Amino acid sequence: MIVVMQEGCTKQQVSHVVKLVREMKLKDHVIVGTERTVVAVIGDDRFKDRSVLESCPGVDRVVPILAPYKIASRQTHPEPSVIPLGGSMGATCGGKRLCVMAGPCSVEDRSQVLELAHAIKEHGGTVLRGGAFKPRTNPYEFQGLGEKGLEILAEAREQTGLAIVTEVMSVDQVLLVARYADVLQIGTRNMHNFNLLVAVGRTNKPVLLKRGWSSTFNEFMLAAEYIIQAGNPNVILCERGIRTHEEYVRNTLALAIVPAVKRESHLPIIVDPAHGTGRAYMVPSMCRAAVAAGADGLMIEVHQDPEHALTDGAQSLSPDAFAQTMKETRAVAEAVGREL
Ligand code: PEP
Ligand code: MN
C-alpha cells in the first residue's frame, strides 16, 4: 500500500506513520516529492489494518496496491490452473480444450435427461448440467426433483461418460449432492453465502462458482478465495450476467470480466450466455464472443422442447440449435488457438 501524506504535513507526522508501519512488521520507503510526501509500504499488507494509518494525523489517504484476495490471485500462482472435472472422458477446464457444460435448466424426467445427454455428447459437450435443487424466485413454481434428479443425472453419466454439474443450495445438501455430482455448482444467489462456500471448500469436488448478479469483480474473487482457503483449489468461475438498468435482456452479460480474470487470477472462467441474456436467439453469438474474449468454456441450456420447459425455456436451445452453435463456436475457438 501507499500512504499519501497531506500537503504541508510535518516531519513528525511522517515519522509517526513510519513507526506504525514498522510495528506492523512491514518495511517503509519514504519518498519526498516537491508537493507531497508518500510512504511506500513494502511487504504483504493484505491482512493488516489500513484504518490505523488512514486515521493518523497528516495522512491524506491510503491506497492499496495488492489485490485483497491472495490464493486466487495470479501473483501467488502465475500458471493458469487446469481443473479435472470427473466423468470418464477426462474432461478438464482451463486447458487448451474448451469445456462445454450443457443440458436442461432443470432435471424434469429420466427420458428427457438421457436423451439430451446423448445429444450433448454427440455434439462435443463435455459436462452435463441440470438442476435437481432449483433456486426459484417464486415459491409456487417447480422446485426441482431433489435426490431423484441426482439419480437421473448419475445414470446419464454412466451411459455417456459425461461429467455431471448440478447446483447445491445449502450447507445441509452438500454431502448428498457431492455423492452424485462431479462438479458442485454454487448459484448466483448463493455467491455471498460464506458458510456454503466453506462447506463446498471442504469437499474434494471441483466447484463451479457463478457470479452474484450484483457482485463486483473483487467480491467474486473473494468468494472464490473462501473456497480455496477452506482446502479446495479446484474452483471454476462463471460469468452469468449482472443486473443493470437494461430491461431488454434478463441480465447484462459482462464479458469484459473474462480478460480481467485472465489478468488477475489463475482460475479458469466460463461464460453462461443463457442466464446472461435470457433469450435463446442471443446465445449463439454470445458463445462466439465469450470464446473470442478468452473464456475457458461455456454453460449452455438445452431442452428438447423449450416452449414447454418447466424452467428457463426462453433461453434454452433445441438440440439442433446447440449442434449449430457448437459448430460456429468451434471456428472461433480455432481462430484463437483453442480446441472445441
Ligand atoms: C442455473 O444454472 O440454472 C441457475 C439457476 O443459474 P444462476 O444461479 O446463474 O441463476
Ligand atoms: Mn436456468
Short mmCIF file of C-alpha atoms and ligand atoms in Angstrom, two decimals:
data_model
loop_
_atom_site.label_atom_id
_atom_site.label_comp_id
_atom_site.label_asym_id
_atom_site.label_seq_id
_atom_site.Cartn_x
_atom_site.Cartn_y
_atom_site.Cartn_z
CA MET A 1 0.00 0.00 0.00
CA ILE A 2 0.99 3.60 -0.35
CA VAL A 3 0.34 6.19 2.35
CA VAL A 4 -0.15 9.60 0.76
CA MET A 5 0.54 12.39 3.24
CA GLN A 6 -1.31 15.71 3.21
CA GLU A 7 0.35 18.76 1.67
CA GLY A 8 2.34 20.57 4.37
CA CYS A 9 2.45 17.62 6.76
CA THR A 10 5.17 17.73 9.39
CA LYS A 11 8.27 15.55 9.64
CA GLN A 12 6.96 14.20 12.96
CA GLN A 13 3.74 13.06 11.26
CA VAL A 14 5.75 11.19 8.61
CA SER A 15 7.93 9.61 11.31
CA HIS A 16 4.83 8.51 13.18
CA VAL A 17 3.50 6.74 10.06
CA VAL A 18 6.88 5.07 9.56
CA LYS A 19 6.85 3.89 13.18
CA LEU A 20 3.39 2.32 12.78
CA VAL A 21 4.41 0.64 9.52
CA ARG A 22 7.41 -0.94 11.26
CA GLU A 23 5.21 -2.08 14.14
CA MET A 24 3.14 -3.94 11.53
CA LYS A 25 6.35 -5.82 10.57
CA LEU A 26 6.36 -4.12 7.15
CA LYS A 27 9.09 -2.07 5.51
CA ASP A 28 8.78 1.62 4.71
CA HIS A 29 10.21 3.69 1.90
CA VAL A 30 9.67 7.43 2.26
CA ILE A 31 9.55 9.43 -0.97
CA VAL A 32 9.65 13.21 -0.54
CA GLY A 33 8.20 14.90 -3.64
CA THR A 34 8.02 18.59 -4.48
CA GLU A 35 4.40 18.83 -3.29
CA ARG A 36 3.66 15.63 -1.42
CA THR A 37 5.41 13.06 0.68
CA VAL A 38 4.35 9.44 0.28
CA VAL A 39 5.31 6.40 2.31
CA ALA A 40 5.51 3.23 0.21
CA VAL A 41 4.79 0.22 2.41
CA ILE A 42 6.62 -2.91 1.31
CA GLY A 43 5.53 -6.46 2.18
CA ASP A 44 2.26 -8.37 2.18
CA ASP A 45 -0.12 -5.89 3.77
CA ARG A 46 -3.40 -7.56 2.80
CA PHE A 47 -4.21 -8.67 6.32
CA LYS A 48 -3.03 -5.50 8.06
CA ASP A 49 -5.46 -2.93 9.38
CA ARG A 50 -5.23 0.03 6.97
CA SER A 51 -7.58 2.16 9.02
CA VAL A 52 -4.88 2.68 11.68
CA LEU A 53 -2.78 4.54 9.10
CA GLU A 54 -5.78 6.24 7.48
CA SER A 55 -6.67 7.98 10.73
CA CYS A 56 -3.14 9.21 11.54
CA PRO A 57 -2.65 12.99 11.66
CA GLY A 58 -1.15 14.31 8.42
CA VAL A 59 -2.36 11.34 6.29
CA ASP A 60 -4.46 12.17 3.23
CA ARG A 61 -5.28 8.64 2.06
CA VAL A 62 -4.03 5.07 1.90
CA VAL A 63 -4.00 3.35 -1.49
CA PRO A 64 -3.94 -0.47 -1.56
CA ILE A 65 -1.70 -1.99 -4.24
CA LEU A 66 -2.06 -5.75 -3.82
CA ALA A 67 -5.42 -7.39 -4.50
CA PRO A 68 -7.33 -8.30 -1.31
CA TYR A 69 -7.60 -11.90 -2.48
CA LYS A 70 -4.42 -13.89 -2.32
CA ILE A 71 -4.54 -17.58 -3.26
CA ALA A 72 -6.97 -16.89 -6.11
CA SER A 73 -4.53 -14.30 -7.44
CA ARG A 74 -2.08 -14.76 -10.27
CA GLN A 75 0.56 -13.08 -8.12
CA THR A 76 0.79 -16.18 -5.93
CA HIS A 77 0.14 -18.74 -8.73
CA PRO A 78 1.45 -17.48 -12.08
CA GLU A 79 0.48 -20.59 -14.09
CA PRO A 80 -3.18 -20.94 -15.13
CA SER A 81 -4.97 -23.74 -13.25
CA VAL A 82 -6.31 -26.68 -15.22
CA ILE A 83 -9.12 -28.33 -13.28
CA PRO A 84 -10.03 -32.02 -13.71
CA LEU A 85 -13.80 -32.39 -13.89
CA GLY A 86 -14.55 -36.10 -13.41
CA GLY A 87 -16.60 -38.37 -15.66
CA SER A 88 -14.82 -40.95 -17.80
CA MET A 89 -13.94 -38.63 -20.71
CA GLY A 90 -11.05 -36.96 -18.89
CA ALA A 91 -12.74 -33.56 -19.14
CA THR A 92 -10.85 -30.57 -17.75
CA CYS A 93 -11.41 -26.82 -17.58
CA GLY A 94 -8.68 -24.26 -18.07
CA GLY A 95 -6.53 -26.04 -20.66
CA LYS A 96 -6.36 -25.59 -24.41
CA ARG A 97 -9.58 -27.55 -24.90
CA LEU A 98 -12.70 -25.59 -24.00
CA CYS A 99 -15.19 -27.18 -21.64
CA VAL A 100 -18.85 -27.06 -22.56
CA MET A 101 -21.36 -27.67 -19.80
CA ALA A 102 -24.74 -28.19 -21.42
CA GLY A 103 -28.13 -29.57 -20.50
CA PRO A 104 -31.54 -28.58 -19.29
CA CYS A 105 -32.07 -25.86 -16.73
CA SER A 106 -33.88 -28.41 -14.54
CA VAL A 107 -33.89 -32.17 -14.46
CA GLU A 108 -37.54 -32.83 -15.40
CA ASP A 109 -37.63 -36.57 -16.04
CA ARG A 110 -35.43 -39.54 -16.88
CA SER A 111 -36.04 -39.82 -20.62
CA GLN A 112 -35.56 -36.05 -21.09
CA VAL A 113 -32.14 -36.09 -19.44
CA LEU A 114 -30.87 -39.32 -21.00
CA GLU A 115 -31.87 -38.20 -24.50
CA LEU A 116 -30.27 -34.78 -24.02
CA ALA A 117 -27.10 -36.28 -22.54
CA HIS A 118 -26.53 -38.37 -25.67
CA ALA A 119 -27.16 -35.37 -27.94
CA ILE A 120 -24.80 -33.17 -25.92
CA LYS A 121 -22.04 -35.76 -26.06
CA GLU A 122 -22.54 -36.28 -29.79
CA HIS A 123 -22.10 -32.56 -30.49
CA GLY A 124 -18.97 -32.09 -28.36
CA GLY A 125 -20.23 -31.18 -24.88
CA THR A 126 -18.01 -32.38 -22.03
CA VAL A 127 -20.20 -31.90 -18.97
CA LEU A 128 -23.93 -32.47 -18.46
CA ARG A 129 -25.69 -29.77 -16.47
CA GLY A 130 -29.13 -29.91 -14.86
CA GLY A 131 -30.63 -28.59 -11.65
CA ALA A 132 -32.09 -31.09 -9.20
CA PHE A 133 -32.49 -28.45 -6.49
CA LYS A 134 -33.76 -25.23 -8.08
CA PRO A 135 -33.46 -21.78 -6.50
CA ARG A 136 -36.79 -20.28 -7.60
CA THR A 137 -37.83 -16.71 -7.01
CA ASN A 138 -41.45 -17.83 -6.74
CA PRO A 139 -42.13 -20.50 -4.07
CA TYR A 140 -45.17 -21.79 -6.01
CA GLU A 141 -43.08 -22.74 -9.07
CA PHE A 142 -41.28 -26.03 -9.78
CA GLN A 143 -38.59 -26.56 -7.14
CA GLY A 144 -36.74 -29.47 -8.77
CA LEU A 145 -36.85 -33.25 -8.33
CA GLY A 146 -34.31 -33.32 -5.48
CA GLU A 147 -32.47 -36.62 -4.95
CA LYS A 148 -34.48 -38.32 -7.71
CA GLY A 149 -32.99 -35.74 -10.09
CA LEU A 150 -29.48 -36.55 -8.87
CA GLU A 151 -30.08 -40.25 -9.56
CA ILE A 152 -31.14 -39.44 -13.12
CA LEU A 153 -28.00 -37.35 -13.67
CA ALA A 154 -25.82 -40.17 -12.35
CA GLU A 155 -27.48 -42.61 -14.76
CA ALA A 156 -26.78 -40.22 -17.64
CA ARG A 157 -23.11 -40.13 -16.60
CA GLU A 158 -22.98 -43.94 -16.59
CA GLN A 159 -24.44 -44.07 -20.08
CA THR A 160 -22.35 -41.31 -21.66
CA GLY A 161 -19.22 -40.73 -19.56
CA LEU A 162 -20.07 -37.03 -19.33
CA ALA A 163 -19.20 -35.39 -16.02
CA ILE A 164 -22.18 -34.00 -14.07
CA VAL A 165 -22.56 -30.47 -12.72
CA THR A 166 -25.52 -29.59 -10.54
CA GLU A 167 -26.40 -26.92 -8.01
CA VAL A 168 -26.11 -27.26 -4.26
CA MET A 169 -28.25 -24.67 -2.49
CA SER A 170 -27.49 -25.13 1.18
CA VAL A 171 -24.88 -26.46 3.60
CA ASP A 172 -27.08 -29.40 4.56
CA GLN A 173 -27.28 -30.53 0.92
CA VAL A 174 -23.52 -30.59 0.32
CA LEU A 175 -22.81 -34.23 1.24
CA LEU A 176 -25.84 -35.51 -0.66
CA VAL A 177 -25.09 -33.57 -3.84
CA ALA A 178 -21.35 -34.40 -3.64
CA ARG A 179 -22.26 -38.13 -3.55
CA TYR A 180 -23.73 -37.86 -7.07
CA ALA A 181 -22.17 -34.83 -8.78
CA ASP A 182 -18.70 -34.44 -10.29
CA VAL A 183 -18.83 -30.64 -10.06
CA LEU A 184 -20.74 -28.67 -7.40
CA GLN A 185 -22.47 -25.55 -8.71
CA ILE A 186 -22.91 -22.51 -6.47
CA GLY A 187 -25.65 -20.37 -7.95
CA THR A 188 -25.69 -16.62 -8.31
CA ARG A 189 -27.99 -16.17 -5.29
CA ASN A 190 -25.53 -18.02 -3.06
CA MET A 191 -22.26 -16.42 -4.10
CA HIS A 192 -22.26 -14.49 -0.82
CA ASN A 193 -23.31 -17.48 1.30
CA PHE A 194 -19.98 -17.81 3.05
CA ASN A 195 -20.94 -20.88 5.11
CA LEU A 196 -21.85 -22.67 1.88
CA LEU A 197 -18.60 -21.59 0.22
CA VAL A 198 -16.62 -23.02 3.13
CA ALA A 199 -18.69 -26.22 3.09
CA VAL A 200 -18.01 -26.91 -0.62
CA GLY A 201 -14.41 -25.88 0.02
CA ARG A 202 -14.13 -28.84 2.41
CA THR A 203 -15.16 -31.37 -0.25
CA ASN A 204 -12.90 -32.85 -2.90
CA LYS A 205 -15.23 -31.95 -5.79
CA PRO A 206 -14.47 -29.08 -8.17
CA VAL A 207 -16.75 -26.09 -7.66
CA LEU A 208 -18.42 -24.00 -10.36
CA LEU A 209 -18.89 -20.60 -8.75
CA LYS A 210 -21.42 -18.38 -10.51
CA ARG A 211 -21.03 -14.64 -10.16
CA GLY A 212 -23.53 -12.95 -7.86
CA TRP A 213 -25.77 -10.79 -10.03
CA SER A 214 -24.82 -7.68 -8.12
CA SER A 215 -21.30 -8.57 -7.14
CA THR A 216 -18.19 -6.66 -8.07
CA PHE A 217 -15.10 -8.31 -9.52
CA ASN A 218 -13.35 -8.21 -6.12
CA GLU A 219 -16.33 -9.75 -4.32
CA PHE A 220 -16.42 -12.54 -6.91
CA MET A 221 -12.72 -13.24 -6.44
CA LEU A 222 -13.06 -13.14 -2.65
CA ALA A 223 -15.88 -15.70 -2.83
CA ALA A 224 -13.50 -17.98 -4.76
CA GLU A 225 -10.86 -17.27 -2.12
CA TYR A 226 -13.22 -18.62 0.59
CA ILE A 227 -13.49 -21.96 -1.23
CA ILE A 228 -9.76 -22.30 -1.91
CA GLN A 229 -8.88 -21.21 1.60
CA ALA A 230 -11.12 -23.96 3.01
CA GLY A 231 -8.92 -26.51 1.21
CA ASN A 232 -10.34 -26.87 -2.30
CA PRO A 233 -8.18 -25.36 -5.06
CA ASN A 234 -10.47 -26.53 -7.87
CA VAL A 235 -12.66 -23.51 -8.49
CA ILE A 236 -14.10 -22.54 -11.88
CA LEU A 237 -15.59 -19.08 -12.17
CA CYS A 238 -18.71 -18.48 -14.23
CA GLU A 239 -19.91 -15.14 -15.59
CA ARG A 240 -23.69 -15.38 -15.87
CA GLY A 241 -24.72 -11.76 -16.23
CA ILE A 242 -25.31 -8.99 -13.73
CA ARG A 243 -28.29 -6.75 -13.02
CA THR A 244 -28.22 -3.34 -14.66
CA HIS A 245 -30.83 -0.78 -15.72
CA GLU A 246 -31.23 -2.65 -19.04
CA GLU A 247 -34.56 -4.49 -19.25
CA TYR A 248 -34.41 -5.86 -22.80
CA VAL A 249 -32.29 -8.74 -21.55
CA ARG A 250 -32.74 -10.80 -18.39
CA ASN A 251 -29.23 -9.86 -17.25
CA THR A 252 -26.33 -7.95 -18.78
CA LEU A 253 -23.60 -10.36 -19.80
CA ALA A 254 -20.44 -8.65 -18.55
CA LEU A 255 -17.94 -10.28 -20.90
CA ALA A 256 -15.16 -7.86 -20.01
CA ILE A 257 -14.70 -9.84 -16.83
CA VAL A 258 -13.05 -12.59 -18.90
CA PRO A 259 -9.82 -10.68 -19.66
CA ALA A 260 -9.92 -9.25 -16.12
CA VAL A 261 -9.94 -12.75 -14.60
CA LYS A 262 -7.22 -13.88 -17.01
CA ARG A 263 -5.03 -11.00 -15.92
CA GLU A 264 -5.66 -11.11 -12.17
CA SER A 265 -6.21 -14.79 -11.43
CA HIS A 266 -5.06 -18.30 -12.33
CA LEU A 267 -8.60 -19.70 -12.10
CA PRO A 268 -10.48 -20.69 -15.25
CA ILE A 269 -13.60 -18.76 -16.20
CA ILE A 270 -16.53 -19.96 -18.27
CA VAL A 271 -19.47 -17.93 -19.59
CA ASP A 272 -23.18 -18.70 -19.33
CA PRO A 273 -24.95 -16.73 -22.07
CA ALA A 274 -28.31 -18.38 -21.32
CA HIS A 275 -28.76 -16.72 -17.92
CA GLY A 276 -26.61 -13.84 -19.16
CA THR A 277 -29.20 -12.82 -21.77
CA GLY A 278 -32.39 -14.78 -21.06
CA ARG A 279 -33.03 -15.02 -24.80
CA ALA A 280 -32.23 -18.09 -26.88
CA TYR A 281 -31.58 -16.12 -30.06
CA MET A 282 -28.68 -14.28 -28.39
CA VAL A 283 -26.99 -17.38 -27.03
CA PRO A 284 -25.06 -18.48 -30.17
CA SER A 285 -23.49 -15.06 -30.79
CA MET A 286 -22.60 -14.61 -27.12
CA CYS A 287 -20.97 -18.08 -27.12
CA ARG A 288 -18.76 -16.97 -30.00
CA ALA A 289 -17.99 -13.67 -28.28
CA ALA A 290 -17.10 -15.39 -25.00
CA VAL A 291 -14.67 -17.75 -26.69
CA ALA A 292 -13.15 -14.89 -28.69
CA ALA A 293 -12.65 -13.00 -25.41
CA GLY A 294 -10.64 -15.90 -23.96
CA ALA A 295 -13.21 -17.81 -21.89
CA ASP A 296 -12.23 -21.37 -20.92
CA GLY A 297 -15.67 -22.75 -21.60
CA LEU A 298 -19.40 -22.24 -21.83
CA MET A 299 -22.53 -23.18 -19.97
CA ILE A 300 -25.48 -23.64 -22.32
CA GLU A 301 -29.08 -24.58 -21.51
CA VAL A 302 -30.51 -27.15 -23.92
CA HIS A 303 -34.04 -28.59 -24.00
CA GLN A 304 -35.90 -30.84 -26.47
CA ASP A 305 -38.98 -28.67 -26.26
CA PRO A 306 -38.02 -25.22 -24.96
CA GLU A 307 -41.61 -23.94 -25.22
CA HIS A 308 -42.72 -26.48 -22.63
CA ALA A 309 -39.65 -26.46 -20.38
CA LEU A 310 -40.52 -26.27 -16.67
CA THR A 311 -37.84 -23.61 -16.18
CA ASP A 312 -35.94 -21.18 -18.41
CA GLY A 313 -37.37 -22.30 -21.76
CA ALA A 314 -36.96 -18.83 -23.29
CA GLN A 315 -33.18 -19.06 -23.02
CA SER A 316 -32.81 -22.75 -23.91
CA LEU A 317 -31.53 -24.03 -27.25
CA SER A 318 -33.01 -27.05 -29.02
CA PRO A 319 -30.52 -29.90 -29.60
CA ASP A 320 -30.26 -28.83 -33.26
CA ALA A 321 -29.54 -25.22 -32.33
CA PHE A 322 -26.96 -26.49 -29.83
CA ALA A 323 -25.27 -28.52 -32.58
CA GLN A 324 -25.17 -25.47 -34.85
CA THR A 325 -23.84 -23.26 -32.03
CA MET A 326 -21.05 -25.72 -31.33
CA LYS A 327 -20.11 -25.74 -34.98
CA GLU A 328 -19.97 -21.95 -35.24
CA THR A 329 -18.16 -21.55 -31.93
CA ARG A 330 -15.59 -24.17 -32.96
CA ALA A 331 -14.48 -21.90 -35.80
CA VAL A 332 -13.89 -19.04 -33.34
CA ALA A 333 -12.09 -21.39 -30.93
CA GLU A 334 -9.68 -22.42 -33.67
CA ALA A 335 -9.07 -18.78 -34.59
CA VAL A 336 -7.96 -18.01 -31.02
CA GLY A 337 -5.84 -21.14 -30.60
CA ARG A 338 -8.30 -23.23 -28.59
CA GLU A 339 -9.95 -26.58 -29.24
CA LEU A 340 -13.61 -27.41 -29.04
C1 PEP B 1 -28.82 -22.34 -13.33
O1 PEP B 1 -27.67 -22.52 -13.77
O2 PEP B 1 -29.82 -22.98 -13.69
C2 PEP B 1 -29.05 -21.19 -12.41
C3 PEP B 1 -30.07 -21.20 -11.57
O3 PEP B 1 -28.15 -20.22 -12.61
P1 PEP B 1 -27.91 -18.85 -11.80
O4 PEP B 1 -27.55 -19.25 -10.41
O5 PEP B 1 -26.78 -18.24 -12.57
O6 PEP B 1 -29.19 -18.05 -11.91
MN MN B 2 -31.65 -21.92 -15.65
#
